[in-house]
Structure formats: C-alpha cells, structure tokens
C-alpha cells in the first residue's frame, strides 16, 4: 500500500508556504514559499490607487493569498517528488483576526472596482491597530453590563480582534459595511475558496470572534455599542462553526485543476497560524506551553479546567485540542524589534565587520553581547514597539530603553532588547500561574530558536525548562496534522500529533545563578511595566496622540487623507485617527 500525504498551508504575515507531509510519520517531503507581492500596506494603498494610509493601518490584498497558493502547492509537490494522486487532504492556517469583507459569493469587496479605493474594504491584517477606540468602548460597555464573556479575554480586548475591526468599518466606512455580506477571517475565507463551503473554525471563532459557549455577544449588547451593529452576527457572520480537524468539504474541481491535486480531497477547518504549532511539536497535553517566536510571539497552553487569567488574549474550550481549555497570550513584536534595531540603530562599522566576516548583524551583535555579566549594560527595555498584547492589551503603548549613557554600545542595547522580550514572556507566564494555570514545560518553535543565546536567556529569565520543536516549518506541519485528521487517517489531534509531530525535550535547563541575577532586573521591568502600562503615567498615549495630530496637520496641507463618508466640512478631519 503506497504512502499517503497531506499538504499543510501556512499563511504568514509576509508570505505563504506549502509543505508536503507524510501521514505515517510526519516526514517533511517538500516545500515551497511565495512572498506576497504587496506585502503589508501600512503606509500607502499600493494595491489600488496608492493613497496614503492613516497611522495604525495594516492592510493586505486577498489576491496575494491566491497567487501564493497557485505557486506554493505545485512547487511543494515538485520539491517532494510525490505522486499528487497520493495526496489525501489539505490543512491550513493563517494569521488570526485578519479580516476580509466579502460579497455572498466570497468575492472580497476590495477586488471590485466600486470599493478598490476604500481602505476599509481591504484585508485588515492582524496587526492593524486602527480600531483601538472601538476596542476600548467594547470593553467599557462589557464592564458596565458585566458581560460574562469578557473574563474569557482577561477582562480586556485587543484592537486586533475581529469585532473591533468590523465596528471600525461600520463607523468609518458605513458604505463598505452595508455592502459587506460576510465578514470572515482569512483562514475561513481560504477554506471557503478551496471548497465552496463557508464555515467558521471553532478555535479562531472563540479567540477572535467572541464565540463562547455556543453563542456570540447578545443583540442588546451590540445595539448599545451602535444601533446599526445589532444584527452583525445574525446577518454578516452566521456560518456554521466547525471543530478543529473538522472537514469543511472537498477540494473543488476548479482548484484541483489549478493546484494539480485530486478533486474532492478533504480540506480541514482552518486554524490560527500560531496555534497549529502545538500539534507540530507534540505540545498538546495540559501544562505544555507552546511559544512561537518570530516577528511576534504567541503563547498557548492547554489546561484541564476554565480559569480566568487577567490579561490573557483568550480562552476557548477545545481551542487547541479537544478535551482541554486552550489559553492564549502573546507579544505583538519580538523579532520585529530586533530587526528594527538592526535596520535603524547599528553604525556602519558594525555592518562592515559583519560583511568582512561573512556573518549577519544579528549574529555579530549576539556574539558581542553574550559574554556580558548580567546587568553589566545598565539598561532595561519595554518590549512595546508595536503595542502590548498581553497582559495589557494596549496598542497605544510604545517601546522604551532606559539607562543609556555616553558609553552605551549597540551590543548593550541589543542585549537589553533581547532581555526585554524575555521579561515580557515571564510577565505572561506569571500571570497564568497566579491564576492557577500550570506551566510545566515551554516548547519553543519559530525562526528565533536559531539564536541559542536568546533561548538560554528565555529559559533563565522565565525559570522554565525549554524543549525545542524539531521542524523547520511548524505552521505548515501543524496544519498538515489537522489535514490528516480531516482526511480520517487519525481519530483525533492528539493521536495525529503523536505520530506526525516532533520535539527534543529539555534542550535548555535553567541556570540558577543567572536566573537569580535576573530576578532584580525583572523586578525593575515590572515596575516600569506598571508605571507606563497601567495608567500611572500615560505619556506613551499622549505621544501617540501628538503624532497622529501632526500626521493629520501634514496631510491637510498635502490633500485629503480620510474623512467620514459624506462629510466634507473643514472640521470633518479625523484627528483621532
């Protein structure tokens, strides 16, 4: 009997990847990747008329997702040298809360002539933070009404969630809202395209769409937010919700021909890009926290019972694996911070040295800072360069590096930034433990695992042993695990993960001496964290508001930026944006 295969599709922030995986043991047979032509549109609407975008916007083109799909699947099959007729299923993941306004047939509004020049008609990427005002209002109303579902999100709500983004569309572009038949996340839109069947994934719906205990927030609550928002779930988000590993449908004849795959093979319900990693690295048991470390960071952990954790990003029954509650938290920037520093703060002499030695700047700076004594650089950083996801859920916070002197070096700053992200991770872990959620093991995956110094730093600061996932493609491999379940090869995700996932246990152990030395630095981080993040000094908020006001003034001089629809008066400029 010939071997069978599944394809895992991983839609990240900047590219899409396909991986052909053998179902018997999870072997990675072949892969391909394709960068989105329009990447992230956060300054100009390059996919349409090139208009300048307001601050905090982060948009994408859904056409890029399909273009990537048509490249990566044939490419991965070619790389794998397997017979396409032996492929029996597809699983996919995508960045979560990446929202697409669509017509009833699945056509994104932004790909129509009528709405191509309207920013709110385009895909709002996960890191679109334009809906902070809406998120704040949702939380205030939920607190006032004592809505029970708010505690499932740590008592706070990020502007990255689907509901704030959709409310933002209603209030800033009502014509787009009215024309939208379906607001769906990218992962559901992709399975819709592949099968012709519109369904919503249970995990994503719980974490990002406020779907708890089989229902959405009430019509009364929505009406109090905005009378025109009352029926949003009834009329624009009413698809059936499928469990993780569920079969959405069979691959359509059209996409079978376009991708070179058999018609009718199983397509699994979509999943959140970070969440599928747990299945890829055998981290699906209670107390095993998966840390996906890349441009941002996501932390997920199964637990046996519901706990309300202040500042968590969400908790969903069966959100990671059936039979457990799935808890989530995250950091909006990790690798992005290091990349920002490399791109903007390193002198030419360092670049020249790296080129001369044939190594990258990250490697050079790590080499220069790794032998320092703990605390020798005299710095503390706050890792909020793209806002804070957990445990503060505030997109209006910003980065900080304190303690610099005229003798501070680039390697000092770089190490402090590395440490700041580990301090942020410890803040999340301690929040979970305080609430009664066990964290017994940290299993890491993602591009940053290559930096062994950073991994030991994380282990020491968080005081948790680190295991390492044994896959170069955790997202795509995890998606393949769910594809195998949808295809009926395994009865559930735990069985599929045991067969198809892989990790190396206990790679990093806590160095008690360094951990002890880091404790007082973490205490200082915590003081700064609460001072700037919990309202004692809202200077970061004020600075962002001043930045927005300056942006508006500059754009008023240059020409229109963004107004409320139908209002062309001089005072209609949207200063709060």
Coordinates of C-alpha atoms in Angstrom, one line a residue:
X1 CA 0.0 0.0 0.0
X2 CA 1.6 3.3 -1.1
X3 CA 2.3 6.1 1.4
X4 CA -0.2 8.9 1.7
X5 CA 0.4 12.6 2.1
X6 CA -1.3 15.8 3.2
X7 CA -0.4 19.3 2.4
X8 CA 0.0 21.9 5.1
X9 CA -0.6 25.6 4.1
X10 CA 0.8 28.3 6.3
X11 CA -0.2 31.9 5.5
X12 CA 2.1 34.2 7.4
X13 CA 2.4 38.0 7.6
X14 CA 4.6 38.3 4.5
X15 CA 4.4 35.0 2.7
X16 CA 2.6 31.8 2.1
X17 CA 4.2 28.3 2.4
X18 CA 3.2 24.8 1.4
X19 CA 4.6 21.6 2.9
X20 CA 4.0 18.1 1.7
X21 CA 3.9 15.8 4.8
X22 CA 3.9 12.0 5.0
X23 CA 0.9 11.0 7.2
X24 CA 2.6 7.9 8.7
X25 CA 5.4 9.7 10.5
X26 CA 5.2 13.4 9.7
X27 CA 8.2 13.4 7.5
X28 CA 8.6 16.7 5.6
X29 CA 8.9 15.7 1.9
X30 CA 8.9 19.0 0.1
X31 CA 8.1 22.7 0.5
X32 CA 7.8 26.0 -1.3
X33 CA 7.3 29.6 -0.3
X34 CA 6.0 32.7 -2.1
X35 CA 6.2 36.3 -0.8
X36 CA 3.0 38.3 -1.2
X37 CA 3.6 40.9 -4.0
X38 CA 2.0 43.7 -1.9
X39 CA 3.4 42.5 1.5
X40 CA 1.8 44.7 4.3
X41 CA 0.3 48.0 3.2
X42 CA 0.8 50.2 6.3
X43 CA 1.8 53.5 4.6
X44 CA 0.1 53.5 1.2
X45 CA -2.6 51.5 -0.6
X46 CA -0.2 50.2 -3.2
X47 CA -2.6 47.5 -4.4
X48 CA -5.0 50.2 -5.6
X49 CA -4.6 54.0 -6.0
X50 CA -1.5 54.5 -3.8
X51 CA -3.3 56.8 -1.4
X52 CA -1.6 57.4 1.9
X53 CA -3.0 55.4 4.9
X54 CA -3.6 56.7 8.4
X55 CA -1.4 55.7 11.3
X56 CA -2.0 52.2 12.8
X57 CA -3.4 50.8 9.5
X58 CA -2.0 47.4 8.3
X59 CA -3.8 46.1 5.2
X60 CA -3.2 43.2 2.7
X61 CA -4.6 42.1 -0.6
X62 CA -6.5 38.8 -0.7
X63 CA -5.4 38.3 -4.4
X64 CA -1.9 37.8 -3.0
X65 CA -3.1 34.8 -1.0
X66 CA -4.5 33.1 -4.1
X67 CA -1.4 34.0 -6.2
X68 CA 0.7 32.5 -3.4
X69 CA -1.5 29.3 -3.3
X70 CA -1.1 28.7 -7.1
X71 CA 2.7 28.9 -6.7
X72 CA 3.4 27.1 -3.5
X73 CA 1.3 23.9 -3.9
X74 CA 2.7 22.9 -7.3
X75 CA 6.2 24.0 -6.1
X76 CA 6.0 21.9 -3.0
X77 CA 4.7 18.8 -4.9
X78 CA 7.6 19.2 -7.3
X79 CA 10.1 19.5 -4.5
X80 CA 8.6 16.5 -2.8
X81 CA 8.6 14.3 -5.9
X82 CA 5.4 12.5 -4.8
X83 CA 2.5 11.4 -6.9
X84 CA -0.3 14.0 -6.5
X85 CA -2.8 11.2 -6.5
X86 CA -1.4 10.1 -3.1
X87 CA -2.3 13.4 -1.5
X88 CA -5.5 12.9 0.6
X89 CA -6.0 16.2 2.4
X90 CA -5.2 19.8 3.0
X91 CA -4.9 21.7 6.3
X92 CA -4.2 25.4 6.5
X93 CA -3.6 28.2 8.9
X94 CA -3.4 31.9 8.6
X95 CA -2.7 35.0 10.7
X96 CA -5.6 35.3 13.1
X97 CA -8.1 38.2 13.2
X98 CA -7.1 39.1 9.6
X99 CA -10.5 40.3 8.5
X100 CA -11.9 40.3 4.9
X101 CA -15.2 42.0 3.9
X102 CA -16.8 39.8 1.2
X103 CA -19.9 39.5 -1.0
X104 CA -22.1 36.5 -0.6
X105 CA -20.1 34.5 -3.2
X106 CA -16.8 35.1 -1.5
X107 CA -15.6 38.0 -3.6
X108 CA -13.6 40.4 -1.4
X109 CA -15.0 44.0 -1.7
X110 CA -11.6 45.4 -2.3
X111 CA -11.3 43.4 -5.6
X112 CA -14.3 45.2 -7.0
X113 CA -14.0 48.4 -9.0
X114 CA -16.5 50.1 -6.7
X115 CA -14.5 49.6 -3.5
X116 CA -10.9 49.3 -4.6
X117 CA -10.0 52.8 -3.4
X118 CA -11.6 52.4 0.0
X119 CA -9.1 51.3 2.6
X120 CA -11.7 49.7 4.9
X121 CA -12.6 47.3 2.1
X122 CA -9.2 45.7 2.1
X123 CA -8.0 42.9 4.4
X124 CA -7.3 44.2 7.8
X125 CA -4.2 42.3 8.9
X126 CA -3.8 41.0 12.5
X127 CA -1.6 44.0 13.4
X128 CA -4.0 46.6 12.1
X129 CA -4.5 48.8 15.2
X130 CA -6.9 51.3 13.8
X131 CA -9.8 50.0 16.0
X132 CA -8.3 50.8 19.4
X133 CA -11.2 53.3 20.1
X134 CA -13.7 50.6 19.3
X135 CA -12.0 48.0 21.4
X136 CA -11.9 50.4 24.4
X137 CA -15.6 51.1 24.0
X138 CA -16.5 47.4 23.8
X139 CA -14.6 46.7 27.0
X140 CA -16.2 49.7 28.9
X141 CA -19.7 48.6 27.9
X142 CA -19.0 45.0 28.7
X143 CA -17.6 46.0 32.1
X144 CA -20.7 48.2 32.8
X145 CA -23.0 45.4 31.8
X146 CA -20.9 42.8 33.5
X147 CA -20.9 40.7 30.4
X148 CA -19.6 37.2 31.4
X149 CA -17.7 36.6 28.2
X150 CA -15.3 39.5 28.9
X151 CA -13.5 37.4 31.5
X152 CA -12.7 34.9 28.8
X153 CA -10.4 37.5 27.3
X154 CA -8.7 38.5 30.5
X155 CA -11.1 41.4 31.2
X156 CA -9.6 43.4 28.2
X157 CA -9.9 43.3 24.5
X158 CA -7.2 44.0 21.9
X159 CA -7.9 46.2 18.8
X160 CA -6.6 43.2 16.8
X161 CA -9.8 41.3 17.4
X162 CA -12.4 40.9 14.7
X163 CA -15.3 42.7 16.4
X164 CA -13.5 46.0 16.9
X165 CA -12.3 45.9 13.3
X166 CA -15.8 45.3 12.0
X167 CA -17.2 48.0 14.2
X168 CA -14.5 50.3 12.9
X169 CA -15.6 49.6 9.4
X170 CA -19.2 50.5 10.3
X171 CA -18.3 53.8 11.9
X172 CA -15.7 54.9 9.5
X173 CA -16.9 53.5 6.2
X174 CA -20.6 52.7 6.6
X175 CA -21.0 52.2 2.8
X176 CA -18.4 49.4 3.0
X177 CA -20.2 47.9 6.0
X178 CA -23.5 47.9 4.2
X179 CA -22.1 46.3 1.1
X180 CA -20.5 43.5 3.0
X181 CA -22.4 40.3 3.1
X182 CA -19.8 38.3 5.1
X183 CA -17.0 39.4 7.4
X184 CA -14.7 36.5 7.7
X185 CA -11.2 35.8 8.9
X186 CA -8.6 34.9 6.3
X187 CA -8.4 31.3 7.3
X188 CA -12.1 30.8 6.8
X189 CA -12.1 32.7 3.5
X190 CA -9.3 30.4 2.2
X191 CA -11.2 27.2 3.1
X192 CA -14.3 28.8 1.5
X193 CA -12.4 29.4 -1.7
X194 CA -11.0 25.8 -1.8
X195 CA -14.3 24.0 -1.1
X196 CA -17.1 26.4 -2.0
X197 CA -18.4 26.0 1.6
X198 CA -18.4 28.8 4.1
X199 CA -17.8 27.7 7.6
X200 CA -16.1 29.3 10.6
X201 CA -13.3 27.5 12.6
X202 CA -14.1 26.9 16.2
X203 CA -10.7 27.9 17.6
X204 CA -10.5 31.1 15.7
X205 CA -14.2 32.0 16.4
X206 CA -13.6 31.6 20.1
X207 CA -10.4 33.5 20.3
X208 CA -11.1 36.3 17.8
X209 CA -14.8 36.5 17.2
X210 CA -16.1 36.4 20.8
X211 CA -17.8 33.0 20.2
X212 CA -18.2 31.4 23.7
X213 CA -20.4 28.6 24.9
X214 CA -22.1 28.3 21.5
X215 CA -23.1 32.0 21.2
X216 CA -21.9 35.5 20.3
X217 CA -22.4 38.7 22.3
X218 CA -26.1 39.5 22.6
X219 CA -28.0 41.7 20.2
X220 CA -28.8 44.0 23.1
X221 CA -25.1 44.5 23.8
X222 CA -24.3 45.1 20.2
X223 CA -27.2 47.6 19.9
X224 CA -25.8 49.6 22.8
X225 CA -22.4 49.8 21.1
X226 CA -24.1 51.1 17.9
X227 CA -27.7 50.6 16.9
X228 CA -26.6 49.6 13.4
X229 CA -24.4 46.9 14.8
X230 CA -27.2 44.9 16.5
X231 CA -27.5 42.2 13.8
X232 CA -23.9 41.9 12.7
X233 CA -23.5 38.3 13.8
X234 CA -27.0 37.3 12.6
X235 CA -26.6 38.8 9.1
X236 CA -22.9 39.0 8.4
X237 CA -21.3 36.3 10.4
X238 CA -23.8 33.4 10.6
X239 CA -21.9 30.5 9.1
X240 CA -21.8 27.1 11.0
X241 CA -18.8 26.6 13.4
X242 CA -16.7 23.5 12.8
X243 CA -14.3 21.9 15.4
X244 CA -10.6 21.7 14.9
X245 CA -9.7 19.0 12.5
X246 CA -13.2 19.0 11.1
X247 CA -13.8 18.5 7.3
X248 CA -15.1 21.7 5.6
X249 CA -15.6 19.9 2.3
X250 CA -13.8 18.5 -0.7
X251 CA -11.5 20.4 -2.9
X252 CA -13.4 21.9 -5.9
X253 CA -12.7 20.8 -9.4
X254 CA -11.5 24.3 -10.2
X255 CA -8.9 24.4 -7.5
X256 CA -7.9 20.8 -8.1
X257 CA -7.0 21.7 -11.7
X258 CA -5.2 24.9 -10.7
X259 CA -3.2 23.2 -8.0
X260 CA -2.6 19.8 -9.6
X261 CA -4.4 17.8 -6.9
X262 CA -7.2 15.2 -6.8
X263 CA -10.7 16.7 -6.8
X264 CA -12.7 16.1 -3.6
X265 CA -9.8 15.5 -1.2
X266 CA -10.5 16.7 2.4
X267 CA -10.0 20.3 3.4
X268 CA -9.7 20.8 7.1
X269 CA -11.3 23.7 9.0
X270 CA -8.7 26.5 9.2
X271 CA -6.7 27.3 12.3
X272 CA -4.7 30.2 13.8
X273 CA -1.1 30.3 12.5
X274 CA 0.5 30.1 15.9
X275 CA -2.0 27.5 17.3
X276 CA -1.3 24.8 14.8
X277 CA 2.3 24.7 16.1
X278 CA 1.3 22.9 19.2
X279 CA 0.3 19.8 17.2
X280 CA 3.5 20.0 15.1
X281 CA 5.8 19.9 18.2
X282 CA 3.8 17.4 20.4
X283 CA 2.7 20.1 22.9
X284 CA -1.0 19.2 23.2
X285 CA -1.0 18.0 26.8
X286 CA -2.2 20.1 29.8
X287 CA 0.6 22.3 31.1
X288 CA 2.7 22.3 28.0
X289 CA 3.1 25.9 26.8
X290 CA 3.9 26.4 23.1
X291 CA 6.0 29.5 22.4
X292 CA 6.0 30.5 18.8
X293 CA 8.8 33.0 18.5
X294 CA 9.2 35.0 15.2
X295 CA 8.4 38.6 14.3
X296 CA 5.8 38.5 17.1
X297 CA 5.3 35.8 19.8
X298 CA 2.3 33.7 20.7
X299 CA 2.0 31.6 23.8
X300 CA -0.7 28.9 24.1
X301 CA -1.2 26.2 26.7
X302 CA -4.0 23.6 27.3
X303 CA -5.4 23.2 30.8
X304 CA -8.0 20.8 32.3
X305 CA -10.4 23.5 33.5
X306 CA -11.6 27.0 32.9
X307 CA -9.5 29.7 34.6
X308 CA -9.9 33.5 34.3
X309 CA -6.5 34.9 33.7
X310 CA -6.2 38.7 33.8
X311 CA -4.6 40.0 30.5
X312 CA -4.8 36.7 28.6
X313 CA -5.7 37.0 24.9
X314 CA -8.4 34.4 25.2
X315 CA -9.5 31.0 26.5
X316 CA -11.6 28.6 24.5
X317 CA -13.0 25.1 25.2
X318 CA -11.3 22.9 22.7
X319 CA -9.4 25.8 21.3
X320 CA -6.1 23.9 21.0
X321 CA -7.2 20.3 21.4
X322 CA -10.5 18.7 22.2
X323 CA -10.9 17.9 25.9
X324 CA -8.9 20.8 27.2
X325 CA -9.4 24.6 27.6
X326 CA -6.9 26.4 25.4
X327 CA -5.3 29.6 26.8
X328 CA -3.6 32.2 24.6
X329 CA -1.4 35.2 25.2
X330 CA 1.2 37.0 23.0
X331 CA 3.6 39.7 22.3
X332 CA 3.0 42.0 19.3
X333 CA 6.7 42.3 18.5
X334 CA 9.7 40.2 19.2
X335 CA 11.8 39.6 16.1
X336 CA 10.4 42.8 14.7
X337 CA 12.1 44.7 17.5
X338 CA 15.5 43.1 16.8
X339 CA 15.0 43.8 13.0
X340 CA 14.1 47.4 13.7
X341 CA 17.2 47.8 15.8
X342 CA 19.4 46.3 13.0
X343 CA 17.8 48.5 10.3
X344 CA 18.0 51.8 12.2
X345 CA 20.4 51.8 15.1
X346 CA 23.6 50.0 14.1
X347 CA 26.6 52.0 12.9
X348 CA 28.3 51.3 9.6
X349 CA 31.4 50.0 11.2
X350 CA 29.4 47.0 12.6
X351 CA 27.9 46.3 9.2
X352 CA 31.3 46.4 7.6
X353 CA 32.6 44.0 10.2
X354 CA 29.7 41.6 9.6
X355 CA 30.3 41.7 5.9
X356 CA 34.0 41.2 6.3
X357 CA 33.5 38.1 8.5
X358 CA 30.7 36.7 6.4
X359 CA 28.0 36.7 9.2
X360 CA 24.8 38.6 9.8
X361 CA 24.4 41.6 12.0
X362 CA 22.2 39.6 14.4
X363 CA 24.9 37.0 14.8
X364 CA 27.6 39.7 15.3
X365 CA 25.7 41.6 17.9
X366 CA 24.8 38.4 19.8
X367 CA 28.4 37.4 19.7
X368 CA 29.4 40.8 21.1
X369 CA 26.9 40.8 24.0
X370 CA 26.5 37.2 25.0
X371 CA 29.5 37.1 27.4
X372 CA 28.5 40.2 29.4
X373 CA 27.7 39.8 33.1
X374 CA 24.0 40.0 33.8
X375 CA 23.2 43.7 34.3
X376 CA 26.5 45.0 33.0
X377 CA 25.0 47.2 30.4
X378 CA 22.8 49.0 32.9
X379 CA 19.7 49.0 30.7
X380 CA 16.1 48.0 30.9
X381 CA 13.7 47.9 27.9
X382 CA 10.0 47.7 27.5
X383 CA 9.1 45.5 24.5
X384 CA 6.1 47.6 23.3
X385 CA 7.4 48.8 20.0
X386 CA 4.2 47.5 18.4
X387 CA 2.0 48.0 21.4
X388 CA 1.3 45.4 24.1
X389 CA -0.9 42.4 23.5
X390 CA -0.5 40.6 26.9
X391 CA -1.1 41.3 29.6
X392 CA -2.2 45.0 29.0
X393 CA -3.8 44.7 25.5
X394 CA -3.0 48.3 24.7
X395 CA -1.9 49.2 21.1
X396 CA -1.1 52.7 22.2
X397 CA 1.8 51.7 24.3
X398 CA 5.3 52.1 22.8
X399 CA 8.9 51.0 23.3
X400 CA 11.3 52.2 25.9
X401 CA 15.0 51.8 26.7
X402 CA 16.2 53.4 29.9
X403 CA 19.6 53.7 31.4
X404 CA 21.6 54.8 28.4
X405 CA 24.9 56.7 28.9
X406 CA 27.6 58.0 26.6
X407 CA 29.4 54.7 27.0
X408 CA 26.4 52.6 25.9
X409 CA 27.2 50.4 22.9
X410 CA 25.0 48.9 20.2
X411 CA 25.6 45.4 21.7
X412 CA 24.4 46.7 25.1
X413 CA 21.2 48.0 23.5
X414 CA 20.7 44.8 21.5
X415 CA 21.1 42.6 24.6
X416 CA 18.7 44.8 26.6
X417 CA 16.1 44.4 23.8
X418 CA 16.6 40.6 23.9
X419 CA 16.1 40.6 27.6
X420 CA 13.0 42.9 27.4
X421 CA 11.2 40.3 25.3
X422 CA 12.1 37.6 27.8
X423 CA 10.8 39.8 30.6
X424 CA 7.6 40.2 28.7
X425 CA 7.3 36.4 28.3
X426 CA 7.9 35.9 32.1
X427 CA 5.1 38.5 32.8
X428 CA 2.7 36.4 30.8
X429 CA 3.8 33.1 32.4
X430 CA 3.5 34.5 35.9
X431 CA 0.0 35.9 35.1
X432 CA -1.1 32.4 34.1
X433 CA 0.4 30.7 37.1
X434 CA -1.1 33.2 39.5
X435 CA -4.5 32.4 38.0
X436 CA -4.0 28.7 38.6
X437 CA -2.9 27.6 35.1
X438 CA 0.0 25.2 35.3
X439 CA 3.1 25.8 33.0
X440 CA 5.3 22.8 33.4
X441 CA 7.3 23.0 30.1
X442 CA 8.0 25.5 27.4
X443 CA 8.3 24.1 23.9
X444 CA 9.7 26.7 21.5
X445 CA 9.3 26.9 17.8
X446 CA 9.8 29.6 15.1
X447 CA 12.7 31.4 13.5
X448 CA 14.2 32.7 16.7
X449 CA 15.1 29.3 18.0
X450 CA 18.2 29.6 15.9
X451 CA 19.6 32.1 18.4
X452 CA 20.8 29.7 21.2
X453 CA 21.8 32.6 23.4
X454 CA 18.3 34.0 23.3
X455 CA 16.8 30.6 24.1
X456 CA 19.0 30.2 27.2
X457 CA 18.2 33.8 28.1
X458 CA 14.5 32.9 27.9
X459 CA 14.9 29.8 29.9
X460 CA 16.8 31.6 32.7
X461 CA 14.6 34.6 32.9
X462 CA 11.3 32.7 32.8
X463 CA 12.7 29.9 35.0
X464 CA 11.1 27.2 32.9
X465 CA 12.9 24.3 31.1
X466 CA 12.8 24.7 27.3
X467 CA 12.2 21.9 24.7
X468 CA 12.6 22.6 21.0
X469 CA 10.3 21.7 18.2
X470 CA 12.0 19.6 15.6
X471 CA 10.6 21.1 12.5
X472 CA 11.6 24.0 10.3
X473 CA 8.0 24.6 9.2
X474 CA 5.9 24.4 12.4
X475 CA 2.9 26.2 11.0
X476 CA 2.7 24.2 7.8
X477 CA 3.5 20.9 9.6
X478 CA 0.9 21.6 12.2
X479 CA -1.7 22.4 9.6
X480 CA -0.8 19.1 7.9
X481 CA -1.6 17.3 11.2
X482 CA -5.1 18.8 11.2
X483 CA -5.4 17.9 7.5
X484 CA -4.7 14.2 8.3
X485 CA -7.5 14.2 11.0
X486 CA -9.9 15.8 8.5
X487 CA -8.9 13.1 6.0
X488 CA -9.8 10.4 8.5
X489 CA -6.2 9.0 9.0
X490 CA -6.2 9.6 12.7
X491 CA -9.2 9.7 15.1
X492 CA -8.1 13.0 16.8
X493 CA -5.5 15.7 17.1
X494 CA -3.6 14.1 20.0
X495 CA -3.1 10.8 18.0
X496 CA -2.1 12.7 14.9
X497 CA 0.3 14.9 16.8
X498 CA 2.0 11.9 18.5
X499 CA 2.6 10.3 15.1
X500 CA 3.4 13.4 13.0
X501 CA 4.8 15.9 15.4
X502 CA 8.4 16.0 16.8
X503 CA 10.4 17.8 19.5
X504 CA 13.6 17.4 21.5
X505 CA 12.9 17.6 25.2
X506 CA 14.9 19.6 27.8
X507 CA 17.3 21.2 25.4
X508 CA 17.7 24.2 27.7
X509 CA 17.8 23.9 31.5
X510 CA 17.6 26.8 34.0
X511 CA 21.0 28.2 35.1
X512 CA 20.1 29.0 38.7
X513 CA 22.9 31.5 39.2
X514 CA 21.9 33.6 36.1
X515 CA 18.2 33.2 36.9
X516 CA 18.9 34.7 40.4
X517 CA 20.8 37.6 38.9
X518 CA 18.0 38.3 36.5
X519 CA 15.3 38.4 39.3
X520 CA 16.0 42.0 40.4
X521 CA 16.2 43.2 36.8
X522 CA 12.8 41.6 36.2
X523 CA 11.5 43.4 39.3
X524 CA 12.6 46.7 37.7
X525 CA 11.0 45.8 34.4
X526 CA 7.8 45.0 36.3
X527 CA 7.9 48.5 38.0
X528 CA 8.3 50.2 34.6
X529 CA 5.6 47.9 33.1
X530 CA 3.0 49.0 35.6
X531 CA 4.1 52.7 35.7
X532 CA 3.8 53.2 32.0
X533 CA 1.3 50.5 31.2
X534 CA -1.4 50.7 33.9
X535 CA -2.1 54.5 33.9
X536 CA 0.4 56.0 36.4
X537 CA 2.0 57.9 33.5
X538 CA 0.1 57.8 30.2
X539 CA 2.9 59.6 28.4
X540 CA 3.1 56.9 25.7
X541 CA -0.6 57.5 24.9
X542 CA -0.1 61.3 24.7
X543 CA 2.9 61.0 22.5
X544 CA 1.0 58.8 20.0
X545 CA -1.9 61.2 20.0
X546 CA 0.5 64.1 19.3
X547 CA 2.0 62.0 16.5
X548 CA -1.4 61.4 15.0
X549 CA -2.3 65.1 15.2
X550 CA 0.9 66.0 13.5
X551 CA 0.2 63.5 10.8
X552 CA -3.3 65.0 10.2
X553 CA -1.9 68.5 10.0
X554 CA 0.7 67.4 7.4
X555 CA -1.9 65.6 5.4
X556 CA -4.3 68.5 5.5
X557 CA -1.6 70.6 3.8
X558 CA -1.0 67.9 1.2
X559 CA -4.6 66.9 0.5
X560 CA -7.4 64.6 1.8
X561 CA -6.5 61.7 3.9
X562 CA -9.6 60.1 5.4
X563 CA -12.9 61.6 6.3
X564 CA -16.2 60.3 7.5
X565 CA -18.2 59.3 4.4
X566 CA -20.4 62.1 3.2
X567 CA -18.9 64.8 5.4
X568 CA -16.7 67.3 3.5
X569 CA -16.7 70.1 6.1
X570 CA -13.4 71.6 7.2
X571 CA -13.8 70.2 10.7
X572 CA -14.5 66.7 9.5
X573 CA -10.8 65.7 9.6
X574 CA -10.4 62.6 11.6
X575 CA -7.9 63.8 14.2
X576 CA -8.3 60.8 16.5
X577 CA -7.1 58.6 13.7

